[in-house]
Phi, psi and omega in degrees: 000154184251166197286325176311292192315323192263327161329290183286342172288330176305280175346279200295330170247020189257318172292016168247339171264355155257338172293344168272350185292131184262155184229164193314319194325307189295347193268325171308325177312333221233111217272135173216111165256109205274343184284349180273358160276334183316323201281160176269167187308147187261167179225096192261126181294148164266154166274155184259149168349133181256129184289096160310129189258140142336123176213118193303114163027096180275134214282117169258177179257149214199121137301136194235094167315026158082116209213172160245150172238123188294131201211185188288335187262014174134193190264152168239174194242126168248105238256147171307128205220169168280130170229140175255127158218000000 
């Protein structure tokens, strides 16, 4: 290996390896509250039901492929179009 190469690999893992380090800060984080299993159960009213309303579908739009159609005087040619169903 060459000396550049082990510099820079130093260079390079020494801010992850001070970020690993536990420091007071880190020991502050962290809330420990022994009184919340003690308290007692709360008694929450219920709300009412809420009524479902209908609401009808939302229309999408649907390719109608290009077809013949049977009419009184003979077939007719219907070219492809859009339908909201």
């Amino acid at each position: 290996m060459n000396i550049k190469q082990i510099l820079a690999g130093g260079a390079l893992l020494l801010p992850f390896a001070v970020t690993s380090i536990p420091s007071q800060a880190s020991a502050l984080q962290v809330i420990v509250n022994s009184h919340g299993l003690n308290r007692p159960a709360q008694i929450i009213a219920e709300k009412p039901r809420q009524v479902r309303r209908y609401t009808p579908p939302a229309k999408k739009k649907v390719l109608v492929s290009a077809h013949w159609e049977k009419t009184n005087h003979g077939r007719k040619w219907v070219a492809a179009h859009y339908v909201y169903r």
